[in-house]
């Protein structure tokens, strides 16, 4: 039994696992009580007038709708990850409410952050299953809230690509946290748990090989202002992946070899840059400079600071 934090009323949050006494393997993990204290879920019942009927608020028991219960849990994991990894108390740093509306419209193959809350479609069962069930999609949407409360990266041009990349990056950092701080192939896939339910192994986007989706950029010289922010994000997504895991450009666009510093240090660098240094008009070149600055501020070694610059050089940001 480990103390994970305290609940709203001050009582301890305990994380409980059942361990095999012979080999120490985890036999069962008892349900985690989240430290979140600000979740508010609504059911749109396939309409589109936000926020919809309030169906579950913080501390309320599970409902009969698994989608509501799953999204409530994903919000809890996202809150916990931001608190535990970055000591951030919700979107605004001071316990701001996490408002989510599910069952938006009919067979809606998307989800979005509207500046105030998250909205999730049910998917059509072919392109997407219910997006509200996905942890990295939920954390992607919530990270738009974090970004708007901090750097407020303008959602167009290069800053728009960076805005999108922050959401893909922290969407997957939260997924890594939720998996027990274990890196797997899924750590670098976006939306893999709800994208094309009838096709195994694919994803909406691939941080370790952005061009694999057929549209995303993986090389800054290919950037033009007309590229959708969901595609130009690939430049920064790949830089983050290479900084975390090390290696070279997956399609040999450059020959730079990046030394791995691990996902947690990479996440701390990008979190500090996005929340304390980036401005609304940040360019990819400034992102290279300011992530390097963040690594220095965090007291990381010269080798780690150089790895940051190398990761951006590897994707053509010189
Ligand atoms: O949050 C975001 O950046 C995306 C928000 C898109 C949106 C914006 C404004 C109004 C409605 C929808 C939603 C996600 C996204 O990347 N959407 C892409 C890809 C996509 C999903 N469903 C689609 C349906 C048609 C075309 C593209 C898509 C997009 O909207 O471009 C993020 C994670 C998963 C869904
Ligand atoms: Zn987004």
GROMACS .gro file of C-alpha atoms and ligand atoms in nm:
model
  354
    1UNK     CA    1   0.000   0.000   0.000
    2UNK     CA    2   0.146   0.341  -0.093
    3UNK     CA    3   0.010   0.687  -0.009
    4UNK     CA    4  -0.052   0.866  -0.341
    5UNK     CA    5  -0.171   1.198  -0.203
    6UNK     CA    6  -0.472   1.333  -0.013
    7UNK     CA    7  -0.839   1.360  -0.105
    8UNK     CA    8  -1.040   1.682  -0.098
    9UNK     CA    9  -1.130   1.611   0.266
   10UNK     CA   10  -0.764   1.554   0.360
   11UNK     CA   11  -0.787   1.175   0.391
   12UNK     CA   12  -0.496   0.986   0.227
   13UNK     CA   13  -0.523   0.842  -0.125
   14UNK     CA   14  -0.388   0.486  -0.116
   15UNK     CA   15  -0.261   0.299  -0.419
   16UNK     CA   16  -0.309  -0.072  -0.347
   17UNK     CA   17  -0.154  -0.367  -0.532
   18UNK     CA   18  -0.177  -0.740  -0.449
   19UNK     CA   19   0.177  -0.889  -0.486
   20UNK     CA   20   0.278  -1.255  -0.533
   21UNK     CA   21   0.496  -1.329  -0.225
   22UNK     CA   22   0.714  -1.575  -0.420
   23UNK     CA   23   0.822  -1.372  -0.724
   24UNK     CA   24   0.700  -1.022  -0.635
   25UNK     CA   25   0.479  -1.004  -0.945
   26UNK     CA   26   0.169  -0.782  -0.926
   27UNK     CA   27  -0.133  -1.012  -0.903
   28UNK     CA   28  -0.402  -0.743  -0.891
   29UNK     CA   29  -0.424  -0.367  -0.874
   30UNK     CA   30  -0.711  -0.238  -0.667
   31UNK     CA   31  -0.902   0.056  -0.818
   32UNK     CA   32  -0.707   0.380  -0.788
   33UNK     CA   33  -0.891   0.667  -0.625
   34UNK     CA   34  -0.792   0.973  -0.825
   35UNK     CA   35  -0.675   1.290  -0.656
   36UNK     CA   36  -0.881   1.501  -0.899
   37UNK     CA   37  -1.142   1.717  -0.725
   38UNK     CA   38  -1.304   1.903  -1.010
   39UNK     CA   39  -1.456   1.672  -1.271
   40UNK     CA   40  -1.796   1.755  -1.425
   41UNK     CA   41  -1.943   1.530  -1.691
   42UNK     CA   42  -2.238   1.601  -1.917
   43UNK     CA   43  -2.441   1.379  -2.153
   44UNK     CA   44  -2.537   1.549  -2.483
   45UNK     CA   45  -2.764   1.255  -2.576
   46UNK     CA   46  -2.658   1.296  -2.941
   47UNK     CA   47  -2.754   1.665  -2.950
   48UNK     CA   48  -2.504   1.948  -2.998
   49UNK     CA   49  -2.616   2.222  -2.753
   50UNK     CA   50  -2.340   2.236  -2.491
   51UNK     CA   51  -2.289   2.140  -2.219
   52UNK     CA   52  -2.579   1.892  -2.203
   53UNK     CA   53  -2.729   1.721  -1.896
   54UNK     CA   54  -2.498   1.699  -1.593
   55UNK     CA   55  -2.461   1.326  -1.525
   56UNK     CA   56  -2.157   1.290  -1.298
   57UNK     CA   57  -1.967   1.538  -1.082
   58UNK     CA   58  -1.661   1.490  -0.861
   59UNK     CA   59  -1.703   1.218  -0.600
   60UNK     CA   60  -2.032   1.088  -0.741
   61UNK     CA   61  -2.074   0.713  -0.789
   62UNK     CA   62  -2.037   0.547  -1.130
   63UNK     CA   63  -2.339   0.584  -1.361
   64UNK     CA   64  -2.499   0.321  -1.586
   65UNK     CA   65  -2.318   0.474  -1.888
   66UNK     CA   66  -1.973   0.317  -1.934
   67UNK     CA   67  -1.866   0.604  -2.163
   68UNK     CA   68  -1.933   0.856  -1.886
   69UNK     CA   69  -1.752   0.638  -1.632
   70UNK     CA   70  -1.453   0.581  -1.865
   71UNK     CA   71  -1.416   0.951  -1.947
   72UNK     CA   72  -1.448   1.036  -1.574
   73UNK     CA   73  -1.160   0.793  -1.512
   74UNK     CA   74  -0.948   0.931  -1.803
   75UNK     CA   75  -0.995   1.283  -1.664
   76UNK     CA   76  -0.880   1.151  -1.322
   77UNK     CA   77  -0.568   0.992  -1.470
   78UNK     CA   78  -0.489   1.310  -1.663
   79UNK     CA   79  -0.533   1.523  -1.348
   80UNK     CA   80  -0.312   1.281  -1.150
   81UNK     CA   81  -0.039   1.282  -1.417
   82UNK     CA   82  -0.018   1.662  -1.432
   83UNK     CA   83  -0.017   1.683  -1.050
   84UNK     CA   84   0.238   1.408  -0.994
   85UNK     CA   85   0.475   1.480  -1.285
   86UNK     CA   86   0.457   1.861  -1.300
   87UNK     CA   87   0.286   1.958  -0.973
   88UNK     CA   88   0.013   2.126  -1.177
   89UNK     CA   89  -0.332   2.154  -1.014
   90UNK     CA   90  -0.562   2.122  -1.315
   91UNK     CA   91  -0.580   2.330  -1.636
   92UNK     CA   92  -0.525   2.670  -1.475
   93UNK     CA   93  -0.288   2.555  -1.197
   94UNK     CA   94  -0.552   2.634  -0.933
   95UNK     CA   95  -0.799   2.348  -0.947
   96UNK     CA   96  -1.006   2.471  -1.246
   97UNK     CA   97  -1.302   2.247  -1.333
   98UNK     CA   98  -1.257   1.969  -1.589
   99UNK     CA   99  -1.579   1.998  -1.792
  100UNK     CA  100  -1.653   1.723  -2.043
  101UNK     CA  101  -1.955   1.652  -2.267
  102UNK     CA  102  -1.994   1.308  -2.423
  103UNK     CA  103  -2.228   1.161  -2.689
  104UNK     CA  104  -2.192   1.477  -2.900
  105UNK     CA  105  -2.404   1.463  -3.220
  106UNK     CA  106  -2.447   1.130  -3.406
  107UNK     CA  107  -2.160   0.905  -3.511
  108UNK     CA  108  -1.929   1.207  -3.471
  109UNK     CA  109  -1.575   1.104  -3.563
  110UNK     CA  110  -1.392   1.368  -3.364
  111UNK     CA  111  -1.342   1.541  -3.028
  112UNK     CA  112  -1.246   1.899  -2.944
  113UNK     CA  113  -1.162   2.163  -2.684
  114UNK     CA  114  -1.384   2.471  -2.731
  115UNK     CA  115  -1.180   2.706  -2.513
  116UNK     CA  116  -1.377   2.616  -2.201
  117UNK     CA  117  -1.455   2.244  -2.212
  118UNK     CA  118  -1.397   1.914  -2.391
  119UNK     CA  119  -1.651   1.762  -2.631
  120UNK     CA  120  -1.646   1.397  -2.750
  121UNK     CA  121  -1.820   1.219  -3.034
  122UNK     CA  122  -1.922   0.851  -3.028
  123UNK     CA  123  -1.746   0.776  -3.358
  124UNK     CA  124  -1.919   0.577  -3.633
  125UNK     CA  125  -1.772   0.246  -3.515
  126UNK     CA  126  -1.552   0.224  -3.827
  127UNK     CA  127  -1.327   0.531  -3.841
  128UNK     CA  128  -1.347   0.576  -3.465
  129UNK     CA  129  -1.497   0.399  -3.167
  130UNK     CA  130  -1.608   0.625  -2.881
  131UNK     CA  131  -1.339   0.893  -2.847
  132UNK     CA  132  -1.436   0.963  -2.484
  133UNK     CA  133  -1.290   0.623  -2.390
  134UNK     CA  134  -0.939   0.720  -2.503
  135UNK     CA  135  -0.678   0.833  -2.250
  136UNK     CA  136  -0.440   1.001  -2.496
  137UNK     CA  137  -0.729   1.177  -2.675
  138UNK     CA  138  -0.868   1.299  -2.339
  139UNK     CA  139  -0.525   1.422  -2.231
  140UNK     CA  140  -0.475   1.577  -2.578
  141UNK     CA  141  -0.794   1.781  -2.537
  142UNK     CA  142  -0.716   1.879  -2.175
  143UNK     CA  143  -0.367   1.989  -2.279
  144UNK     CA  144  -0.526   2.244  -2.515
  145UNK     CA  145  -0.667   2.386  -2.191
  146UNK     CA  146  -0.325   2.389  -2.025
  147UNK     CA  147  -0.169   2.557  -2.332
  148UNK     CA  148  -0.440   2.824  -2.351
  149UNK     CA  149  -0.379   2.905  -1.980
  150UNK     CA  150  -0.001   2.931  -2.030
  151UNK     CA  151   0.186   2.994  -2.360
  152UNK     CA  152  -0.149   3.040  -2.536
  153UNK     CA  153   0.021   2.930  -2.860
  154UNK     CA  154  -0.174   3.083  -3.151
  155UNK     CA  155  -0.365   2.800  -3.326
  156UNK     CA  156  -0.227   2.873  -3.676
  157UNK     CA  157   0.108   2.875  -3.856
  158UNK     CA  158   0.416   2.745  -3.677
  159UNK     CA  159   0.276   2.820  -3.329
  160UNK     CA  160  -0.033   2.621  -3.428
  161UNK     CA  161   0.182   2.320  -3.514
  162UNK     CA  162   0.353   2.359  -3.176
  163UNK     CA  163   0.013   2.390  -3.004
  164UNK     CA  164  -0.097   2.064  -3.162
  165UNK     CA  165   0.235   1.898  -3.077
  166UNK     CA  166   0.200   1.995  -2.708
  167UNK     CA  167  -0.134   1.813  -2.706
  168UNK     CA  168  -0.001   1.502  -2.883
  169UNK     CA  169   0.312   1.500  -2.663
  170UNK     CA  170   0.136   1.540  -2.327
  171UNK     CA  171  -0.149   1.322  -2.444
  172UNK     CA  172   0.106   1.042  -2.474
  173UNK     CA  173   0.303   1.141  -2.162
  174UNK     CA  174  -0.024   1.096  -1.969
  175UNK     CA  175  -0.079   0.762  -2.145
  176UNK     CA  176   0.274   0.658  -2.038
  177UNK     CA  177   0.190   0.762  -1.679
  178UNK     CA  178  -0.142   0.574  -1.690
  179UNK     CA  179   0.036   0.259  -1.814
  180UNK     CA  180   0.241   0.260  -1.492
  181UNK     CA  181   0.523   0.475  -1.632
  182UNK     CA  182   0.605   0.211  -1.894
  183UNK     CA  183   0.708   0.307  -2.251
  184UNK     CA  184   0.565   0.092  -2.532
  185UNK     CA  185   0.488   0.137  -2.904
  186UNK     CA  186   0.156   0.289  -2.794
  187UNK     CA  187   0.341   0.570  -2.617
  188UNK     CA  188   0.425   0.710  -2.964
  189UNK     CA  189   0.086   0.647  -3.130
  190UNK     CA  190  -0.197   0.905  -3.109
  191UNK     CA  191  -0.553   0.778  -3.067
  192UNK     CA  192  -0.459   0.415  -3.129
  193UNK     CA  193  -0.716   0.293  -2.874
  194UNK     CA  194  -1.013   0.443  -3.061
  195UNK     CA  195  -0.893   0.482  -3.423
  196UNK     CA  196  -1.025   0.224  -3.678
  197UNK     CA  197  -1.142  -0.036  -3.423
  198UNK     CA  198  -1.148  -0.302  -3.697
  199UNK     CA  199  -0.778  -0.249  -3.784
  200UNK     CA  200  -0.519  -0.354  -3.527
  201UNK     CA  201  -0.195  -0.162  -3.468
  202UNK     CA  202  -0.271   0.157  -3.661
  203UNK     CA  203  -0.318   0.508  -3.520
  204UNK     CA  204  -0.436   0.855  -3.610
  205UNK     CA  205  -0.077   0.984  -3.586
  206UNK     CA  206   0.272   0.845  -3.520
  207UNK     CA  207   0.514   1.058  -3.318
  208UNK     CA  208   0.810   0.829  -3.396
  209UNK     CA  209   0.740   0.835  -3.772
  210UNK     CA  210   0.492   1.117  -3.849
  211UNK     CA  211   0.493   1.061  -4.228
  212UNK     CA  212   0.348   0.712  -4.167
  213UNK     CA  213  -0.003   0.868  -4.160
  214UNK     CA  214   0.046   0.992  -4.516
  215UNK     CA  215  -0.001   1.361  -4.432
  216UNK     CA  216   0.208   1.468  -4.132
  217UNK     CA  217   0.542   1.650  -4.171
  218UNK     CA  218   0.867   1.512  -4.027
  219UNK     CA  219   1.110   1.773  -4.162
  220UNK     CA  220   1.094   2.151  -4.105
  221UNK     CA  221   1.214   2.251  -4.458
  222UNK     CA  222   0.892   2.089  -4.587
  223UNK     CA  223   0.682   2.328  -4.375
  224UNK     CA  224   0.462   2.586  -4.546
  225UNK     CA  225   0.202   2.812  -4.386
  226UNK     CA  226  -0.078   2.624  -4.562
  227UNK     CA  227  -0.012   2.295  -4.379
  228UNK     CA  228  -0.282   2.192  -4.130
  229UNK     CA  229  -0.165   2.224  -3.769
  230UNK     CA  230  -0.238   1.852  -3.717
  231UNK     CA  231   0.028   1.774  -3.981
  232UNK     CA  232   0.296   2.036  -3.900
  233UNK     CA  233   0.284   1.907  -3.539
  234UNK     CA  234   0.482   1.607  -3.669
  235UNK     CA  235   0.801   1.817  -3.675
  236UNK     CA  236   0.790   1.878  -3.298
  237UNK     CA  237   0.640   1.535  -3.222
  238UNK     CA  238   0.937   1.364  -3.387
  239UNK     CA  239   1.183   1.596  -3.207
  240UNK     CA  240   1.025   1.497  -2.874
  241UNK     CA  241   1.039   1.127  -2.963
  242UNK     CA  242   1.407   1.144  -3.066
  243UNK     CA  243   1.497   1.340  -2.750
  244UNK     CA  244   1.320   1.076  -2.538
  245UNK     CA  245   1.435   0.758  -2.713
  246UNK     CA  246   1.743   0.868  -2.910
  247UNK     CA  247   1.827   0.769  -3.268
  248UNK     CA  248   1.815   0.923  -3.612
  249UNK     CA  249   1.544   1.053  -3.848
  250UNK     CA  250   1.319   0.752  -3.944
  251UNK     CA  251   1.325   0.853  -4.314
  252UNK     CA  252   1.688   0.978  -4.324
  253UNK     CA  253   1.590   1.340  -4.391
  254UNK     CA  254   1.901   1.424  -4.179
  255UNK     CA  255   2.193   1.219  -4.044
  256UNK     CA  256   2.197   1.369  -3.693
  257UNK     CA  257   2.223   1.108  -3.417
  258UNK     CA  258   2.038   1.208  -3.098
  259UNK     CA  259   2.133   1.076  -2.753
  260UNK     CA  260   1.831   0.956  -2.550
  261UNK     CA  261   1.750   1.140  -2.225
  262UNK     CA  262   1.430   0.951  -2.146
  263UNK     CA  263   1.062   1.049  -2.171
  264UNK     CA  264   1.038   1.201  -1.821
  265UNK     CA  265   1.323   1.450  -1.868
  266UNK     CA  266   1.201   1.530  -2.218
  267UNK     CA  267   0.853   1.589  -2.074
  268UNK     CA  268   0.989   1.816  -1.798
  269UNK     CA  269   1.174   2.023  -2.060
  270UNK     CA  270   0.874   2.061  -2.292
  271UNK     CA  271   0.640   2.128  -1.997
  272UNK     CA  272   0.862   2.408  -1.861
  273UNK     CA  273   0.906   2.555  -2.211
  274UNK     CA  274   0.531   2.552  -2.284
  275UNK     CA  275   0.424   2.686  -1.946
  276UNK     CA  276   0.702   2.931  -1.862
  277UNK     CA  277   0.891   3.043  -2.176
  278UNK     CA  278   0.688   3.005  -2.498
  279UNK     CA  279   0.486   3.302  -2.622
  280UNK     CA  280   0.171   3.291  -2.836
  281UNK     CA  281   0.375   3.342  -3.156
  282UNK     CA  282   0.653   3.090  -3.088
  283UNK     CA  283   0.820   2.953  -3.404
  284UNK     CA  284   0.992   2.615  -3.445
  285UNK     CA  285   1.332   2.792  -3.429
  286UNK     CA  286   1.231   2.962  -3.102
  287UNK     CA  287   1.100   2.627  -2.972
  288UNK     CA  288   1.449   2.483  -3.029
  289UNK     CA  289   1.609   2.777  -2.846
  290UNK     CA  290   1.359   2.780  -2.559
  291UNK     CA  291   1.347   2.406  -2.496
  292UNK     CA  292   1.726   2.431  -2.468
  293UNK     CA  293   1.676   2.717  -2.222
  294UNK     CA  294   1.428   2.505  -2.024
  295UNK     CA  295   1.680   2.218  -2.001
  296UNK     CA  296   1.937   2.465  -1.868
  297UNK     CA  297   1.687   2.613  -1.617
  298UNK     CA  298   1.615   2.260  -1.495
  299UNK     CA  299   1.986   2.211  -1.424
  300UNK     CA  300   2.028   1.927  -1.673
  301UNK     CA  301   2.382   1.835  -1.794
  302UNK     CA  302   2.554   1.990  -2.097
  303UNK     CA  303   2.510   1.655  -2.279
  304UNK     CA  304   2.133   1.665  -2.210
  305UNK     CA  305   2.110   2.029  -2.319
  306UNK     CA  306   2.298   1.939  -2.640
  307UNK     CA  307   2.061   1.647  -2.700
  308UNK     CA  308   1.773   1.896  -2.707
  309UNK     CA  309   1.942   2.098  -2.984
  310UNK     CA  310   2.030   1.777  -3.170
  311UNK     CA  311   1.667   1.656  -3.161
  312UNK     CA  312   1.552   1.976  -3.336
  313UNK     CA  313   1.845   1.960  -3.582
  314UNK     CA  314   1.741   1.603  -3.663
  315UNK     CA  315   1.403   1.733  -3.787
  316UNK     CA  316   1.563   2.015  -3.988
  317UNK     CA  317   1.532   2.303  -3.739
  318UNK     CA  318   1.889   2.437  -3.763
  319LIG     O1  319  -0.820   1.851  -3.060
  319LIG     C1  320  -0.787   1.849  -3.179
  319LIG     O2  321  -0.680   1.898  -3.221
  319LIG     C2  322  -0.883   1.793  -3.283
  319LIG     C3  323  -1.001   1.892  -3.288
  319LIG     C4  324  -1.063   1.897  -3.426
  319LIG     C5  325  -1.178   1.992  -3.430
  319LIG     C6  326  -1.155   2.129  -3.423
  319LIG     C7  327  -1.264   2.215  -3.426
  319LIG     C8  328  -1.393   2.165  -3.437
  319LIG     C9  329  -1.413   2.028  -3.444
  319LIG    C10  330  -1.306   1.939  -3.441
  319LIG    C11  331  -0.932   1.654  -3.246
  319LIG    C12  332  -0.832   1.539  -3.265
  319LIG    C13  333  -0.765   1.545  -3.401
  319LIG     O3  334  -0.644   1.533  -3.414
  319LIG     N1  335  -0.846   1.563  -3.505
  319LIG    C14  336  -0.790   1.577  -3.639
  319LIG    C15  337  -0.795   1.442  -3.715
  319LIG    C16  338  -0.935   1.394  -3.735
  319LIG    C17  339  -1.008   1.328  -3.641
  319LIG     N2  340  -1.131   1.299  -3.689
  319LIG    C18  341  -1.143   1.348  -3.818
  319LIG    C19  342  -1.248   1.348  -3.908
  319LIG    C20  343  -1.230   1.406  -4.033
  319LIG    C21  344  -1.106   1.464  -4.064
  319LIG    C22  345  -0.999   1.470  -3.974
  319LIG    C23  346  -1.020   1.410  -3.849
  319LIG    C24  347  -0.868   1.681  -3.717
  319LIG     O4  348  -0.978   1.720  -3.672
  319LIG     O5  349  -0.812   1.722  -3.820
  319LIG    C25  350  -0.723   1.542  -3.156
  319LIG    C26  351  -0.699   1.399  -3.112
  319LIG    C27  352  -0.798   1.310  -3.183
  319LIG    C28  353  -0.900   1.406  -3.245
  320LIG    ZN1  354  -0.550   1.919  -3.078
   0.00000   0.00000   0.00000
